[in-house]
XYZ file of C-alpha atoms in Angstrom:
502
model
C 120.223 74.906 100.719
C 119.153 73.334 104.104
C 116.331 72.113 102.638
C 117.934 70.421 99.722
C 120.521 68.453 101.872
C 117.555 67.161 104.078
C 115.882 66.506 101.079
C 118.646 63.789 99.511
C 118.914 62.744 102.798
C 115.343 61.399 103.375
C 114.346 60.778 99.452
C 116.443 57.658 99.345
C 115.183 56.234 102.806
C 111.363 57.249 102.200
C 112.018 55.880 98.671
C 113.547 52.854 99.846
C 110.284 51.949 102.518
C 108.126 52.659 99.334
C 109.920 50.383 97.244
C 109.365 47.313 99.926
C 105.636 48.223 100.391
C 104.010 47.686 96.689
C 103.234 44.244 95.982
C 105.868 42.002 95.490
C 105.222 41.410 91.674
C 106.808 44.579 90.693
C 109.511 43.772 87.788
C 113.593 43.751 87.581
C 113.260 46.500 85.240
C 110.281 48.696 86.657
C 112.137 48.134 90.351
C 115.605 48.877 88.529
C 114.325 52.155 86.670
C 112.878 53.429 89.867
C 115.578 53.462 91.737
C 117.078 55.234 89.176
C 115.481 58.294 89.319
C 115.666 58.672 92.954
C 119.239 58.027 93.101
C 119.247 60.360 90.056
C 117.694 63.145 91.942
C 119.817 62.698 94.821
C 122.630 63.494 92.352
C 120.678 66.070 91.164
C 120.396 67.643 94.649
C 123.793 66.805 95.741
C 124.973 69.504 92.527
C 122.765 72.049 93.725
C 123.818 71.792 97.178
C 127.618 72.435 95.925
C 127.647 76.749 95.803
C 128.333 77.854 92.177
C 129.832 80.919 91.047
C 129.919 81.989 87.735
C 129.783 78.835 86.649
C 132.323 76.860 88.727
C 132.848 75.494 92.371
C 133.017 78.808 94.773
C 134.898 77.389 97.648
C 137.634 78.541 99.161
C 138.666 81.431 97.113
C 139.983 83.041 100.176
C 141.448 79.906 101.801
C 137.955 79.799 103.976
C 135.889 76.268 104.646
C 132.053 77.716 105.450
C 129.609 75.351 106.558
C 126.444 75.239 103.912
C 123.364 73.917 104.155
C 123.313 74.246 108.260
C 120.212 72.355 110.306
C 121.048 72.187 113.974
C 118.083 71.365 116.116
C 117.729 69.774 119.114
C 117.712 65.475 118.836
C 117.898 64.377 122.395
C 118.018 67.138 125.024
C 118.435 65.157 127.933
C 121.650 63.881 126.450
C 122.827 67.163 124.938
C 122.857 65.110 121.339
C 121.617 67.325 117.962
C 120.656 66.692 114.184
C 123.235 68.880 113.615
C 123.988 68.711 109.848
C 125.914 70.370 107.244
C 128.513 70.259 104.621
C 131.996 71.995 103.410
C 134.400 71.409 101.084
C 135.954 68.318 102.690
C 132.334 66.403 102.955
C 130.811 67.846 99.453
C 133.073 65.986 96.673
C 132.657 62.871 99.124
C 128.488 63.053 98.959
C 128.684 64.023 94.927
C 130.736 60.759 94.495
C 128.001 58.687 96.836
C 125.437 60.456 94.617
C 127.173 58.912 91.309
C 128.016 55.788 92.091
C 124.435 54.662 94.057
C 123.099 56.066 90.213
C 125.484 54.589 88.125
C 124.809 50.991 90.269
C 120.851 51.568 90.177
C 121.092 52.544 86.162
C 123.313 48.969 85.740
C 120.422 47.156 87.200
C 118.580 47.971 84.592
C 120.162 45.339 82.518
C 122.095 43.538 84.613
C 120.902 41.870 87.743
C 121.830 39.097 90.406
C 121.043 36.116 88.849
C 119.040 34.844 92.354
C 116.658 37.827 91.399
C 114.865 40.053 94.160
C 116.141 43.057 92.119
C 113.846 45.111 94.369
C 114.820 44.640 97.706
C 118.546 45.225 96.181
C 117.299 48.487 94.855
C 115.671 49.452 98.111
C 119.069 48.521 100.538
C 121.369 49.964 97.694
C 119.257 53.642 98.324
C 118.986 52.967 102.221
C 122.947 52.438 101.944
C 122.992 55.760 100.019
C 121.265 58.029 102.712
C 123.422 56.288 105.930
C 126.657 57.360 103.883
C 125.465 60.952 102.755
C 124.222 61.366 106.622
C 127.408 60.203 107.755
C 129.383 62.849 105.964
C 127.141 65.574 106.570
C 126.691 65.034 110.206
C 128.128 67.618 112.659
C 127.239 65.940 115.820
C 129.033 62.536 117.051
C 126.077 60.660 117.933
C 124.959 61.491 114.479
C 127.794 60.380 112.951
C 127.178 57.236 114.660
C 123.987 56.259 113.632
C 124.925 57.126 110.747
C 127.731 54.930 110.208
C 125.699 52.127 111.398
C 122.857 52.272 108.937
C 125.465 51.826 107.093
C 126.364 47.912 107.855
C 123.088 45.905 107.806
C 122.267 46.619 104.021
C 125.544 45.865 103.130
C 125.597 42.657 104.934
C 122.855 41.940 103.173
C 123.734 43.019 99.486
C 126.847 40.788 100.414
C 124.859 37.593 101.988
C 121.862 37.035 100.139
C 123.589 38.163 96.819
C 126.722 37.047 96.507
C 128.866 34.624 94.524
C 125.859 31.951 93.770
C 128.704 29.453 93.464
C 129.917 29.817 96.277
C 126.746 29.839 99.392
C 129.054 29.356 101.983
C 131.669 31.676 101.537
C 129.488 34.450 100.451
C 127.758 33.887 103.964
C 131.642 33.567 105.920
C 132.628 36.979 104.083
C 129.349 38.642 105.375
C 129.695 37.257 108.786
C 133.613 38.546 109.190
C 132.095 41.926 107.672
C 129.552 42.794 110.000
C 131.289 42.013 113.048
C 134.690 43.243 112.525
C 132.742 46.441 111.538
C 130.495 46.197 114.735
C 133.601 45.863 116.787
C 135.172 48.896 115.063
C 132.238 50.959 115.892
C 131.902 50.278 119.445
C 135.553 51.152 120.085
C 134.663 54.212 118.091
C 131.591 54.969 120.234
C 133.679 54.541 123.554
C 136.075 56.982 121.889
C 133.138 59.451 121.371
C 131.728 59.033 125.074
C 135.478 59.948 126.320
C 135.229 63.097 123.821
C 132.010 64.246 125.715
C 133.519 63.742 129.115
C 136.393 66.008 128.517
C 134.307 68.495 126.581
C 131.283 68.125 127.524
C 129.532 68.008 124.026
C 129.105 65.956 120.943
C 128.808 69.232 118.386
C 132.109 68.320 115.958
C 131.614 72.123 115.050
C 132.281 73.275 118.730
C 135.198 70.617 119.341
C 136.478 71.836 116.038
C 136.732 75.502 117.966
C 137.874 74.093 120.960
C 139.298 71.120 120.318
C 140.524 68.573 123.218
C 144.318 69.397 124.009
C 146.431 66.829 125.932
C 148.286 64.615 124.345
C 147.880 61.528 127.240
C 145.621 60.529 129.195
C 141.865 60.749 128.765
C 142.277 62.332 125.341
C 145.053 59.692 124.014
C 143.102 57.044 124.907
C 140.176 58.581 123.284
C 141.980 58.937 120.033
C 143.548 55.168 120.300
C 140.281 54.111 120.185
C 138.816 56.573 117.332
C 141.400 55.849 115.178
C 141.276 51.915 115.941
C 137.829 52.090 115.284
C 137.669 53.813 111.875
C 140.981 51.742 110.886
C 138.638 49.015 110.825
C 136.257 50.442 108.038
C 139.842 51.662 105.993
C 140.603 49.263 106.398
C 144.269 49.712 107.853
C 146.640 46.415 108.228
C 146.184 44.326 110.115
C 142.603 45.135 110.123
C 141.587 44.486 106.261
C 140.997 40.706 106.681
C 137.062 41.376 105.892
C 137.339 43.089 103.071
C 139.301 40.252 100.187
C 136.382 37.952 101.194
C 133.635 40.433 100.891
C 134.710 41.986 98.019
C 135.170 38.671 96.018
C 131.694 37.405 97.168
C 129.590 40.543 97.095
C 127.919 41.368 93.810
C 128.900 43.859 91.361
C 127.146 46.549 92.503
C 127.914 45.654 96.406
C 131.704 45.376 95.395
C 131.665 49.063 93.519
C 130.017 50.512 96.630
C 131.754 49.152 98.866
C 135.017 50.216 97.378
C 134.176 53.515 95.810
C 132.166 54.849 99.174
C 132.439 52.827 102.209
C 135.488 52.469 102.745
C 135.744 56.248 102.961
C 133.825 56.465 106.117
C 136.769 55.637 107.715
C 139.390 58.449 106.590
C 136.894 60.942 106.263
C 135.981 60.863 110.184
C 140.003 60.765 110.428
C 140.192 63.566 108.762
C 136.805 65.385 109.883
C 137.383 64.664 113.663
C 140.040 63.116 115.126
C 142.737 65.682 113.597
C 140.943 68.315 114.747
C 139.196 67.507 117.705
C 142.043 65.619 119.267
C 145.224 67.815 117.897
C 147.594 66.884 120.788
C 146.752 63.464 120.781
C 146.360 62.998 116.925
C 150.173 64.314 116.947
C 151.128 61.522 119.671
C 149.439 58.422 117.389
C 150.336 59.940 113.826
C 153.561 58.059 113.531
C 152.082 54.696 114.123
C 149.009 55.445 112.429
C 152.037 56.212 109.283
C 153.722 53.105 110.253
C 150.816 50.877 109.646
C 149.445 52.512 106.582
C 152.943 52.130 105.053
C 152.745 48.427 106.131
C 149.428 47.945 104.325
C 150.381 49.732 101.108
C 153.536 47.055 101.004
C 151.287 44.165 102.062
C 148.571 45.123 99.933
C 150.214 45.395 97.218
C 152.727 42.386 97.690
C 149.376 39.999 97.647
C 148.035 41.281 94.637
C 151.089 39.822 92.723
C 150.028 36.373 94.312
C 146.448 36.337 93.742
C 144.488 34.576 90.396
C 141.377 35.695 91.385
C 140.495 39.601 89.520
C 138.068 40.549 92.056
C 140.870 40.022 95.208
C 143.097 41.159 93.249
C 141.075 44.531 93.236
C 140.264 44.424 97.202
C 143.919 43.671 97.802
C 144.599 46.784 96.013
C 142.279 48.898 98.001
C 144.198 48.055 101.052
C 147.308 49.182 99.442
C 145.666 52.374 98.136
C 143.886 53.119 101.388
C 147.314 52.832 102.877
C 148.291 55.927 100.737
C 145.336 57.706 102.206
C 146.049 56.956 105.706
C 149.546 57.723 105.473
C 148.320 61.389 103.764
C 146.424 61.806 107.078
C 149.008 61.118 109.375
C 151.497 63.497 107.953
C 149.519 66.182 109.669
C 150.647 68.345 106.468
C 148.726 70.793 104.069
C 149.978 68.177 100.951
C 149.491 65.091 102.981
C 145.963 66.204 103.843
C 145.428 66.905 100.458
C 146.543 64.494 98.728
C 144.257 61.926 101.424
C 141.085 63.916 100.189
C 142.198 63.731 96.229
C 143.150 59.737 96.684
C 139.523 59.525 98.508
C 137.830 60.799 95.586
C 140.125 59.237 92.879
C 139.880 55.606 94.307
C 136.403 55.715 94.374
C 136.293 56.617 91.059
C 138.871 53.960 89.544
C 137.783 51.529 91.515
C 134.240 51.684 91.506
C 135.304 51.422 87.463
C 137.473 48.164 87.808
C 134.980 46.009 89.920
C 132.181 47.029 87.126
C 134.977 45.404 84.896
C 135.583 42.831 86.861
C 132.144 42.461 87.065
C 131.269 42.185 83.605
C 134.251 39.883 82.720
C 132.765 37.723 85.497
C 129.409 37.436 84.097
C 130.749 36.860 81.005
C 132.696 33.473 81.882
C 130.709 32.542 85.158
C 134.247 33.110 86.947
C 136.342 35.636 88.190
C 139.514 33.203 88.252
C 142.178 34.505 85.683
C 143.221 31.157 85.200
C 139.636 30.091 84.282
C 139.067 32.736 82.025
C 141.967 32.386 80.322
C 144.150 35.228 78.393
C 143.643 37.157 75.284
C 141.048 39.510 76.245
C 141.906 42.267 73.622
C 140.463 39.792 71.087
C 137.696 38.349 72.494
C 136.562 41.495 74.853
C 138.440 44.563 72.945
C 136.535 46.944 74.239
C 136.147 45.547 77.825
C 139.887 44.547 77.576
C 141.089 48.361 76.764
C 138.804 49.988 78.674
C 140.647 47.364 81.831
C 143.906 48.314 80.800
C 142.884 52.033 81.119
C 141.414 51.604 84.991
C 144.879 49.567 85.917
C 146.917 52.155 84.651
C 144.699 54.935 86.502
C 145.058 53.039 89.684
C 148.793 52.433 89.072
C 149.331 56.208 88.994
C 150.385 57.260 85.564
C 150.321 60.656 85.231
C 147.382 62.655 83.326
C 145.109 60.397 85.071
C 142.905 60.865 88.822
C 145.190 57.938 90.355
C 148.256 60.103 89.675
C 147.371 63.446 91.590
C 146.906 61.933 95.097
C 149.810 59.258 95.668
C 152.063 61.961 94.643
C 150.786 64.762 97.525
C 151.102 62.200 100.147
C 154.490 61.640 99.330
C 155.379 65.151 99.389
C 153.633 65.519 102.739
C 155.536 62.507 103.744
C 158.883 64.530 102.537
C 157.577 67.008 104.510
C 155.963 66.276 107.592
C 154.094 68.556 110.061
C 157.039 70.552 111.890
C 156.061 68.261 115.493
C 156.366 64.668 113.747
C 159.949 63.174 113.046
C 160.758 63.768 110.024
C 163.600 60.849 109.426
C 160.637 58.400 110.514
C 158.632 59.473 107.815
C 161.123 59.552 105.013
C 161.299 55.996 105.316
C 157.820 56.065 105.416
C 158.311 57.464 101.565
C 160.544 55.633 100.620
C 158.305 52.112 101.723
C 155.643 53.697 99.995
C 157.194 55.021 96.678
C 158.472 51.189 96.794
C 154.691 50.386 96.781
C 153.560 52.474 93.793
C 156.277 50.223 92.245
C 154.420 46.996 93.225
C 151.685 48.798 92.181
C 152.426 49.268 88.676
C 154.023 45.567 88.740
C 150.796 43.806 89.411
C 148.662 45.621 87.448
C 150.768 45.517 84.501
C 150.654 41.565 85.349
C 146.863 41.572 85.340
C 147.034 42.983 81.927
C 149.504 41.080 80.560
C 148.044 37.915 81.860
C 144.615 38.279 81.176
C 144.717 40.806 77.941
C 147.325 39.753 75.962
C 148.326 36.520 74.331
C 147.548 34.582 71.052
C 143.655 34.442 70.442
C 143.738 31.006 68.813
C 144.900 29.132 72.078
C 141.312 30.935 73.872
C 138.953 30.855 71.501
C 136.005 33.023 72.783
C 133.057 31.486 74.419
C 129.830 31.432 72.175
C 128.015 34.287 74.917
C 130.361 36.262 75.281
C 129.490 39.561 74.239
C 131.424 42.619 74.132
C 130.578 46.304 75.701
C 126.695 46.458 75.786
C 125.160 49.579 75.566
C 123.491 49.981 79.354
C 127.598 49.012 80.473
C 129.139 51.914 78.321
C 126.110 54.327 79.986
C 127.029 53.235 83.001
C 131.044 53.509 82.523
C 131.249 56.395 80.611
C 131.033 58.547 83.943
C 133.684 57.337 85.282
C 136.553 57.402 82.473
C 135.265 60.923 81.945
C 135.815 61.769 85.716
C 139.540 59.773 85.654
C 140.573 61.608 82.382
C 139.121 65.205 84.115
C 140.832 65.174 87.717
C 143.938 63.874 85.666
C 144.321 66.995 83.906
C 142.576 69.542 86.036
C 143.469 68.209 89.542
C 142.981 72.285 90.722
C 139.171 71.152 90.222
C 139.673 69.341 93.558
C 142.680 70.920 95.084
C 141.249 74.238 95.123
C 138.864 73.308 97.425
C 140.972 72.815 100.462
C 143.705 75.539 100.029
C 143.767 76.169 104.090
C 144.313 72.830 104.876
């Protein structure tokens, strides 16, 4: 076990420096299909590492979280820092996912590529993307966790700079800039909240803070989780902190947007969830009604743009902020069903939405636009399969029930009925009731979307001579991911299980 989490965590770096140092003619295709098969045996690994028994998930049948796969070695002695990693049920779904989606991106290069070319080095800083996000949520030491997170933000600048919307040179390079340092200002107030951890406990081991966590609820240990929570709001991202991510999800390219949606954003509520609840208890309890507050804020705001924008791909980010919102409010109700419903949504909105920015993709490259009002309505003609398989994602991410979108939303409401017994509980029934308003918005602007860009009479947009419906590497590619929304729809316990002593 050790050795296979070590393994998928230095495969896709080693991979990645291999993939830079052959000679520059290397192909699309050859460049493509290699990273393929690493990211493929990453997912590989990443199913092994999960402990089977009898042929399904063995976690928590007693209500127990053990640590798998444990390394825990010295790093830097002098500062007391390890490489201290391992995984559980809360980080395992979350690495499976990063494992699927860098495969599914790297097996949609195969056919379709950034038109300004260099598929290689995009192969190579998708996989180095891949093993910063796996580290980061199967590191059990703060400093860790750090780097970590930060290996994290070049490659995605990157992806989102050099190729982005080709139209568009200047914005693409605006939406990079506003990424990279809103996220490098995030992650210093995060690191100043980890260097006020170690001076009240004296160590950066999560596992040990876990066991004793920091009490207090003010002073040293507040301010340490104002600044923790501040800093991973950022990478939510948590209103008012989203502004970077409309722009750099309309300007990064297909495979930067599903990434970005489906597993970086989840850096941020995972370390929510995998340190300051439990490290800072006390303190977590002081800042959970804000923390609420401005969740609810950005699953109203969120969603309340989406009905004004024309452009698919914002439309998408703006939904992510709303959806995030859900998560962070899950968090902050300090509850068995908030907490689970957070980790469900985590999982589900990474799924969906990785889904509906390959759409949006796709429709995208097949009219050179992402404006609705450029491409015009009556997509069940000229798309039908792209067109129903759109309408499916919205209505996942809307919530209906029987699909992944459903499951989450609908646990984080409960916990918000029912808050942990030290939160005000009036507060957060308004929270609910603000939020339960947004699922309504929700469903309002995706059934818009569809409406708008689906239906309509076929004769007044004709379709354009290229256009060409699902291709074969797409429905591959796809085929995942409606599988996985149709599965956690109707067997949500394949999750839920997981984290019964939550």
């Amino acid at each position: 076990m050790n050795a296979i989490l070590l393994g998928i965590l230095a495969l896709p770096l080693l991979a990645a420096l291999a993939l830079w140092a052959v000679p520059a003619a290397i192909g699309d295709r050859l460049a493509a299909l290699y990273g393929s098969v690493i990211s493929g045996l990453v997912l590989v690994g990443s199913l092994l590492l999960w402990p089977w028994k009898d042929g399904w998930f063995a976690y928590a049948p007693n209500g127990e979280r053990p640590l798998q796969a444990v390394t825990d070695v010295p790093w830097i002695p002098s500062l007391g820092v390890r490489f201290h990693v391992a995984v559980d049920s809360i980080s395992m779904p979350l690495i499976v996912l990063t494992a699927l989606l860098t495969f599914l991106c790297c097996l949609y290069s195969l056919r379709i590529t950034p038109r300004i070319g260099r598929t290689r080095s995009l192969i190579a800083l998708l996989l180095v993307i891949e093993a910063g996000v796996i580290g980061t949520f199967s590191a059990m030491d703060l400093v860790l966790f750090f780097v970590c997170f930060e290996i994290v933000l070049i490659p995605m600048w990157l992806v989102i700079d050099i190729w982005g919307d080709e139209h568009d040179p200047a914005g693409r390079k605006r939406a990079a800039t506003t990424f990279v340092l809103m996220t490098v200002l995030g992650s210093a107030l995060m690191l100043l909240g980890f260097l006020l951890v170690y001076r009240q406990a004296g160590t950066f081991d999560i596992v040990r803070l876990t066991d004793s966590p920091v009490l207090g609820g003010h002073g040293v240990p507040l301010a340490a989780a104002v600044l923790i929570a501040v800093g991973l709001a950022v990478k939510v991202p948590l209103w008012p902190l989203h502004i970077w991510l409309p722009d750099a999800h309309a300007k990064a390219p297909t495979v930067g947007s599903v990434l970005l949606a489906g597993v970086l954003l989840k850096l941020g509520t995972y370390g929510m969830i995998r340190i300051l609840v439990p490290v800072l208890p006390d303190a977590t309890v002081t800042i959970a009604p804000y923390l609420a507050g401005f969740s609810t804020v950005a699953i109203i705001a969120g969603s309340v743009a989406c009905l004004a924008q024309t452009d698919v791909k914002r439309l998408i980010a703006y939904s992510s902020v709303g959806h995030m919102g859900f998560i962070g409010l899950g968090i902050a109700t300090l509850s068995p069903a908030g907490l689970r419903g957070a980790l469900f949504a985590n999982i589900a909105h990474g799924i969906i939405t990785g889904l509906l920015f390959f759409l949006a993709g796709a429709i995208k490259d097949r009219h050179d636009t992402s404006d609705l009002r450029a491409i015009g309505r009556a997509l069940y003609a000229r798309l039908p399969r792209i067109g129903a398989l759109l309408t499916f994602a919205s209505l996942a991410s809307l919530g209906l029930p029987g699909l992944a979108g459903f499951w989450g939303e609908m646990l984080v409401l409960l916990g918000a009925y029912e808050p942990a017994d030290v939160l005000p509980r009036a507060t957060y029934l308004v929270f609910m009731v603000l939020a339960g308003l947004g699922t309504v918005l929700t469903a309002a602007y995706f059934l818009r979307l569809v409406r708008n860009l689906c239906q309509g009479d076929p004769a007044e947009h004709p379709p354009a001579a290229f256009a060409v419906d699902l291709s074969r590497i797409e429905l591959i590619t796809w085929a995942p991911l409606v599988a996985l929304t149709v599965l956690l729809g109707v067997w949500p316990g394949l999750l839920l299980h997981q984290w019964g002593n939550l």
